[in-house]
Short mmCIF file of C-alpha atoms and ligand atoms in Angstrom, two decimals:
data_model
loop_
_atom_site.label_atom_id
_atom_site.label_comp_id
_atom_site.label_asym_id
_atom_site.label_seq_id
_atom_site.Cartn_x
_atom_site.Cartn_y
_atom_site.Cartn_z
CA UNK P 1 0.03 -0.03 -0.04
CA UNK P 2 1.47 3.38 -0.92
CA UNK P 3 1.04 6.53 1.12
CA UNK P 4 -2.00 7.86 -0.98
CA UNK P 5 -3.82 4.54 -0.73
CA UNK P 6 -3.16 4.50 3.08
CA UNK P 7 -4.48 8.02 3.52
CA UNK P 8 -7.57 7.22 1.42
CA UNK P 9 -8.11 4.05 3.47
CA UNK P 10 -7.89 5.91 6.79
CA UNK P 11 -10.23 8.63 5.64
CA UNK P 12 -12.72 5.93 4.54
CA UNK P 13 -12.40 4.16 7.84
CA UNK P 14 -12.94 7.37 9.93
CA UNK P 15 -16.05 8.27 7.75
CA UNK P 16 -17.42 4.75 8.24
CA UNK P 17 -16.87 5.01 11.96
CA UNK P 18 -18.63 8.21 12.19
CA UNK P 19 -21.71 7.02 10.35
CA UNK P 20 -21.65 3.38 11.36
CA UNK P 21 -23.28 1.61 14.28
CA UNK P 22 -21.29 -0.04 17.08
CA UNK P 23 -20.80 -3.79 16.95
CA UNK P 24 -22.65 -4.16 20.35
CA UNK P 25 -25.67 -4.30 20.30
CA UNK P 26 -26.48 -3.84 16.56
CA UNK P 27 -24.37 -6.56 14.85
CA UNK P 28 -24.82 -8.99 17.64
CA UNK P 29 -28.57 -8.45 17.53
CA UNK P 30 -28.55 -9.24 13.76
CA UNK P 31 -26.44 -12.29 14.04
CA UNK P 32 -28.74 -13.67 16.76
CA UNK P 33 -31.82 -13.06 14.57
CA UNK P 34 -30.17 -14.86 11.64
CA UNK P 35 -28.94 -17.72 13.84
CA UNK P 36 -32.41 -18.19 15.45
CA UNK P 37 -33.98 -18.25 12.00
CA UNK P 38 -31.46 -20.91 10.75
CA UNK P 39 -32.06 -23.18 13.87
CA UNK P 40 -35.65 -22.66 13.41
CA UNK P 41 -35.52 -24.05 9.87
CA UNK P 42 -33.46 -27.04 11.07
CA UNK P 43 -35.97 -27.76 13.92
CA UNK P 44 -39.01 -27.37 11.52
CA UNK P 45 -37.39 -29.74 8.93
CA UNK P 46 -36.68 -32.28 11.68
CA UNK P 47 -40.33 -32.20 12.65
CA UNK P 48 -41.83 -32.23 9.11
CA UNK P 49 -39.34 -34.60 7.44
CA UNK P 50 -38.86 -37.31 10.12
CA UNK P 51 -35.90 -39.69 9.70
CA UNK P 52 -36.94 -43.28 10.11
CA UNK P 53 -34.73 -45.38 12.33
CA UNK P 54 -33.43 -48.14 10.30
CA UNK P 55 -32.61 -51.83 11.32
CA UNK P 56 -30.42 -52.30 14.34
CA UNK P 57 -26.74 -52.46 13.28
CA UNK P 58 -25.13 -55.93 13.32
CA UNK P 59 -21.46 -55.53 14.45
CA UNK P 60 -20.53 -59.08 13.26
CA UNK P 61 -21.52 -58.44 9.62
CA UNK P 62 -18.93 -59.07 6.87
CA UNK P 63 -21.04 -58.18 3.91
CA UNK P 64 -21.33 -54.56 4.50
CA UNK P 65 -19.08 -52.10 2.59
CA UNK P 66 -18.85 -49.12 4.78
CA UNK P 67 -19.24 -45.77 3.08
CA UNK P 68 -18.81 -42.34 4.46
CA UNK P 69 -21.35 -39.54 4.07
CA UNK P 70 -21.24 -38.07 0.56
CA UNK P 71 -19.30 -34.92 1.61
CA UNK P 72 -16.51 -37.19 2.67
CA UNK P 73 -16.47 -39.07 -0.73
CA UNK P 74 -13.53 -37.14 -1.97
CA UNK P 75 -11.41 -38.31 0.92
CA UNK P 76 -12.71 -41.75 0.62
CA UNK P 77 -11.73 -41.83 -3.05
CA UNK P 78 -8.43 -40.27 -2.36
CA UNK P 79 -7.54 -43.37 -0.37
CA UNK P 80 -8.06 -45.57 -3.32
CA UNK P 81 -5.75 -43.51 -5.53
CA UNK P 82 -2.83 -44.24 -3.30
CA UNK P 83 -3.27 -48.01 -3.34
CA UNK P 84 0.13 -49.51 -3.01
CA UNK P 85 2.08 -52.60 -1.87
CA UNK P 86 2.04 -51.38 1.67
CA UNK P 87 -1.37 -51.30 3.37
CA UNK P 88 -0.38 -48.09 5.26
CA UNK P 89 0.46 -46.06 2.07
CA UNK P 90 -3.08 -45.09 1.30
CA UNK P 91 -3.78 -44.18 4.95
CA UNK P 92 -0.68 -42.11 5.36
CA UNK P 93 -1.06 -40.30 1.98
CA UNK P 94 -4.85 -40.07 1.77
CA UNK P 95 -5.74 -39.22 5.38
CA UNK P 96 -2.72 -37.44 6.61
CA UNK P 97 -0.19 -36.10 4.11
CA UNK P 98 -2.33 -34.74 1.27
CA UNK P 99 -4.99 -33.25 3.27
CA UNK P 100 -2.80 -31.75 5.81
CA UNK P 101 -0.49 -30.29 3.13
CA UNK P 102 -3.55 -28.63 1.61
CA UNK P 103 -4.91 -27.36 4.91
CA UNK P 104 -1.44 -25.91 5.87
CA UNK P 105 -1.16 -24.32 2.47
CA UNK P 106 -4.62 -22.71 3.02
CA UNK P 107 -3.54 -21.28 6.36
CA UNK P 108 -0.16 -19.94 5.19
CA UNK P 109 -1.50 -18.70 1.75
CA UNK P 110 -2.04 -15.09 3.07
CA UNK P 111 1.68 -14.97 4.13
CA UNK P 112 2.89 -16.32 0.80
CA UNK P 113 0.70 -14.36 -1.51
CA UNK P 114 1.31 -10.69 -0.48
CA UNK P 115 -0.01 -8.97 -3.50
CA UNK P 116 -2.50 -6.18 -2.69
CA UNK P 117 -4.73 -7.12 -5.66
CA UNK P 118 -8.16 -8.47 -4.56
CA UNK P 119 -10.05 -8.59 -7.78
CA UNK P 120 -10.45 -12.30 -8.70
CA UNK P 121 -10.04 -11.52 -12.52
CA UNK P 122 -6.61 -10.04 -11.87
CA UNK P 123 -5.40 -13.22 -10.15
CA UNK P 124 -5.36 -15.81 -12.73
CA UNK P 125 -3.01 -18.23 -10.92
CA UNK P 126 -4.90 -18.18 -7.63
CA UNK P 127 -8.16 -18.58 -9.63
CA UNK P 128 -6.79 -21.46 -11.61
CA UNK P 129 -5.59 -23.27 -8.46
CA UNK P 130 -8.99 -22.82 -6.77
CA UNK P 131 -10.85 -24.08 -9.83
CA UNK P 132 -8.61 -27.06 -10.21
CA UNK P 133 -8.87 -28.01 -6.51
CA UNK P 134 -12.74 -27.68 -6.52
CA UNK P 135 -12.95 -29.69 -9.83
CA UNK P 136 -10.67 -32.35 -8.41
CA UNK P 137 -12.90 -32.59 -5.29
CA UNK P 138 -16.01 -32.69 -7.47
CA UNK P 139 -14.54 -35.46 -9.52
CA UNK P 140 -13.51 -37.53 -6.52
CA UNK P 141 -16.99 -36.96 -5.07
CA UNK P 142 -18.62 -38.27 -8.20
CA UNK P 143 -16.28 -41.25 -8.27
CA UNK P 144 -17.37 -41.93 -4.75
CA UNK P 145 -21.14 -41.73 -5.74
CA UNK P 146 -20.44 -44.23 -8.50
CA UNK P 147 -18.41 -46.68 -6.39
CA UNK P 148 -20.19 -49.85 -5.50
CA UNK P 149 -21.59 -50.43 -2.13
CA UNK P 150 -23.18 -53.34 -0.13
CA UNK P 151 -23.48 -56.83 -1.50
CA UNK P 152 -23.65 -57.86 -5.10
CA UNK P 153 -26.62 -59.55 -6.62
CA UNK P 154 -25.28 -62.49 -8.62
CA UNK P 155 -27.49 -61.19 -11.55
CA UNK P 156 -25.26 -58.02 -11.56
CA UNK P 157 -22.15 -59.80 -12.45
CA UNK P 158 -22.45 -60.56 -16.09
CA UNK P 159 -20.25 -63.43 -17.16
CA UNK P 160 -20.46 -65.25 -20.45
CA UNK P 161 -19.88 -69.05 -20.85
CA UNK P 162 -21.33 -69.99 -17.44
CA UNK P 163 -21.79 -73.81 -17.21
CA UNK P 164 -23.43 -75.62 -14.41
CA UNK P 165 -20.34 -75.44 -12.09
CA UNK P 166 -19.87 -71.82 -13.02
CA UNK P 167 -23.54 -70.94 -12.11
CA UNK P 168 -23.20 -72.77 -8.78
CA UNK P 169 -19.98 -71.02 -8.07
CA UNK P 170 -21.38 -67.59 -8.82
CA UNK P 171 -24.29 -68.30 -6.45
CA UNK P 172 -21.90 -69.38 -3.70
CA UNK P 173 -19.67 -66.35 -4.51
CA UNK P 174 -22.76 -63.96 -4.03
CA UNK P 175 -24.24 -65.72 -1.15
CA UNK P 176 -20.94 -65.72 0.91
CA UNK P 177 -20.39 -62.07 0.41
CA UNK P 178 -17.07 -62.52 -1.37
CA UNK P 179 -17.96 -59.26 -3.19
CA UNK P 180 -17.53 -57.34 0.06
CA UNK P 181 -13.82 -57.68 -0.52
CA UNK P 182 -13.48 -58.63 -4.24
CA UNK P 183 -14.53 -57.31 -7.56
CA UNK P 184 -15.47 -59.23 -10.74
CA UNK P 185 -15.99 -57.09 -13.86
CA UNK P 186 -16.48 -53.97 -11.94
CA UNK P 187 -19.06 -55.33 -9.47
CA UNK P 188 -18.25 -55.57 -5.86
CA UNK P 189 -15.70 -53.83 -3.52
CA UNK P 190 -12.45 -52.61 -4.83
CA UNK P 191 -10.56 -54.00 -1.85
CA UNK P 192 -9.02 -55.35 0.33
CA UNK P 193 -8.87 -58.52 -1.74
CA UNK P 194 -7.62 -58.41 -5.41
CA UNK P 195 -9.90 -57.95 -8.38
CA UNK P 196 -10.87 -61.51 -9.50
CA UNK P 197 -11.97 -60.76 -12.99
CA UNK P 198 -8.84 -62.54 -14.39
CA UNK P 199 -8.18 -64.98 -11.55
CA UNK P 200 -7.64 -67.78 -14.08
CA UNK P 201 -4.43 -66.05 -15.40
CA UNK P 202 -2.68 -66.73 -12.17
CA UNK P 203 -2.90 -70.51 -12.89
CA UNK P 204 -3.47 -71.59 -9.33
CA UNK P 205 -5.34 -74.80 -10.14
CA UNK P 206 -8.41 -76.17 -8.50
CA UNK P 207 -6.63 -77.70 -5.61
CA UNK P 208 -4.89 -74.49 -4.64
CA UNK P 209 -8.21 -72.66 -4.85
CA UNK P 210 -9.91 -75.13 -2.57
CA UNK P 211 -7.10 -75.09 0.04
CA UNK P 212 -7.04 -71.27 -0.12
CA UNK P 213 -10.75 -71.09 0.58
CA UNK P 214 -10.44 -73.59 3.49
CA UNK P 215 -7.51 -71.71 5.02
CA UNK P 216 -6.24 -68.76 2.99
CA UNK P 217 -3.01 -68.43 5.02
CA UNK P 218 -2.04 -72.11 4.08
CA UNK P 219 -1.49 -70.74 0.44
CA UNK P 220 -1.02 -67.15 0.94
CA UNK P 221 1.11 -66.65 4.08
CA UNK P 222 -0.19 -63.77 6.18
CA UNK P 223 -3.43 -63.63 4.25
CA UNK P 224 -6.16 -61.50 5.88
CA UNK P 225 -8.91 -63.25 3.97
CA UNK P 226 -11.37 -65.07 6.21
CA UNK P 227 -11.39 -68.84 5.96
CA UNK P 228 -14.50 -70.58 4.65
CA UNK P 229 -14.14 -73.99 6.27
CA UNK P 230 -17.83 -75.08 6.05
CA UNK P 231 -18.59 -75.75 2.51
CA UNK P 232 -19.43 -79.18 1.17
CA UNK P 233 -16.92 -80.90 -1.14
CA UNK P 234 -19.23 -80.19 -4.05
CA UNK P 235 -19.48 -76.48 -3.10
CA UNK P 236 -15.72 -76.21 -2.76
CA UNK P 237 -15.39 -77.81 -6.22
CA UNK P 238 -17.99 -75.43 -7.81
CA UNK P 239 -16.59 -72.34 -6.16
CA UNK P 240 -12.99 -73.38 -7.03
CA UNK P 241 -13.92 -74.14 -10.57
CA UNK P 242 -15.71 -70.82 -10.98
CA UNK P 243 -12.70 -68.98 -9.64
CA UNK P 244 -10.22 -70.90 -11.86
CA UNK P 245 -12.47 -70.11 -14.90
CA UNK P 246 -12.65 -66.38 -14.34
CA UNK P 247 -11.26 -64.47 -17.37
CA UNK P 248 -10.83 -67.71 -19.34
CA UNK P 249 -13.94 -69.90 -19.38
CA UNK P 250 -16.18 -67.38 -17.72
CA UNK P 251 -15.65 -63.83 -18.98
C1 LIG Z 1 -12.79 -59.88 4.48
C2 LIG Z 1 -12.41 -59.68 3.03
C3 LIG Z 1 -12.47 -60.92 2.12
C4 LIG Z 1 -13.52 -61.83 1.92
C5 LIG Z 1 -14.92 -61.72 2.57
C6 LIG Z 1 -13.13 -62.71 0.94
N1 LIG Z 1 -11.76 -62.43 0.57
FE1 LIG Z 1 -10.81 -63.40 -0.89
N2 LIG Z 1 -9.15 -62.38 -0.50
C7 LIG Z 1 -9.10 -61.37 0.52
C8 LIG Z 1 -7.69 -60.85 0.60
C9 LIG Z 1 -7.23 -59.76 1.59
C10 LIG Z 1 -6.93 -61.49 -0.35
C11 LIG Z 1 -5.46 -61.41 -0.72
C12 LIG Z 1 -4.66 -62.41 0.17
C13 LIG Z 1 -4.79 -63.88 -0.24
O1 LIG Z 1 -4.59 -64.18 -1.41
O2 LIG Z 1 -5.32 -64.61 0.60
C14 LIG Z 1 -7.94 -62.48 -0.95
C15 LIG Z 1 -7.58 -63.25 -2.08
C16 LIG Z 1 -8.46 -64.03 -2.78
C17 LIG Z 1 -8.17 -64.82 -3.98
C18 LIG Z 1 -6.80 -64.68 -4.86
C19 LIG Z 1 -5.98 -65.68 -4.51
C20 LIG Z 1 -4.82 -65.58 -5.52
O3 LIG Z 1 -3.88 -64.98 -5.27
O4 LIG Z 1 -4.91 -66.17 -6.60
C21 LIG Z 1 -9.36 -65.48 -4.32
C22 LIG Z 1 -9.52 -66.39 -5.47
C23 LIG Z 1 -10.31 -65.16 -3.28
N3 LIG Z 1 -9.77 -64.26 -2.32
C24 LIG Z 1 -11.61 -65.67 -3.37
C25 LIG Z 1 -12.57 -65.30 -2.41
C26 LIG Z 1 -13.88 -65.86 -2.38
C27 LIG Z 1 -14.41 -66.97 -3.37
C28 LIG Z 1 -14.57 -65.43 -1.33
C29 LIG Z 1 -15.92 -65.76 -0.84
C30 LIG Z 1 -16.20 -67.08 -0.48
C31 LIG Z 1 -13.58 -64.43 -0.69
N4 LIG Z 1 -12.47 -64.42 -1.35
C32 LIG Z 1 -13.96 -63.65 0.45
C33 LIG Z 1 -10.14 -60.81 1.30
C34 LIG Z 1 -11.40 -61.41 1.30
#
């Protein structure tokens, strides 16, 4: 600010002070009126649009893919961008590093950008950054809206070439909530288990699949997949055949 600007500003300020009303009680009174009005709307909506209480939650469920409220979808999707070998990578990057770097930037921005210009059209870089950040958040939110939730109806997984074992395997796959951790052709959860669309390409073999279902850690040391020890021999065979055919016989 140069001398002339400063003088002008001080004059404006003195003038405003002479004409203006003191903060207390005028501004406080207005703030209270608006706040009361807003609270009144919330109370009225709570009375008019009653929210039904849903079913009691089941803490033992394994088939529920938890999802945040929509306004957290961008953070939720950010986690998926940083998928890595290490399970901690997405957590560190998506919930800590990236959001905190952005928050710190927001706080220190007034100290970095010392330009006196306030008009938005004269600040192309700041404007571009704001637009890009908002667009990215909007895009991540949209991805979150589209991402699958809950369990998968076997009819939703469209596979060609299903024979009898394939059909039976798919029914078992759907009934045992495998899709809470796995995805086949875009249906199901993106993790923590691998996408099974091309499971046949791993050439595991039927016996491997059955052993893995009975006790995942016996084939994949340290596996966090739950064991499925209670199928009948026929069911193991159908499910194993189904898995071994994915991407090859069943696509
Ligand atoms: C709670 C999450 C979870 C559930 C439920 C789950 N899995 Fe998994 N699954 C995993 C994880 C994690 C891995 C990776 C570690 C491993 O291979 O054991 C995996 C791996 C696999 C693999 C890949 C093995 C390989 O490397 O070739 C297959 C096939 C598989 N699961 C099938 C199933 C089937 C079928 C069901 C349902 C009967 C199921 N999973 C249920 C988490 C799960």
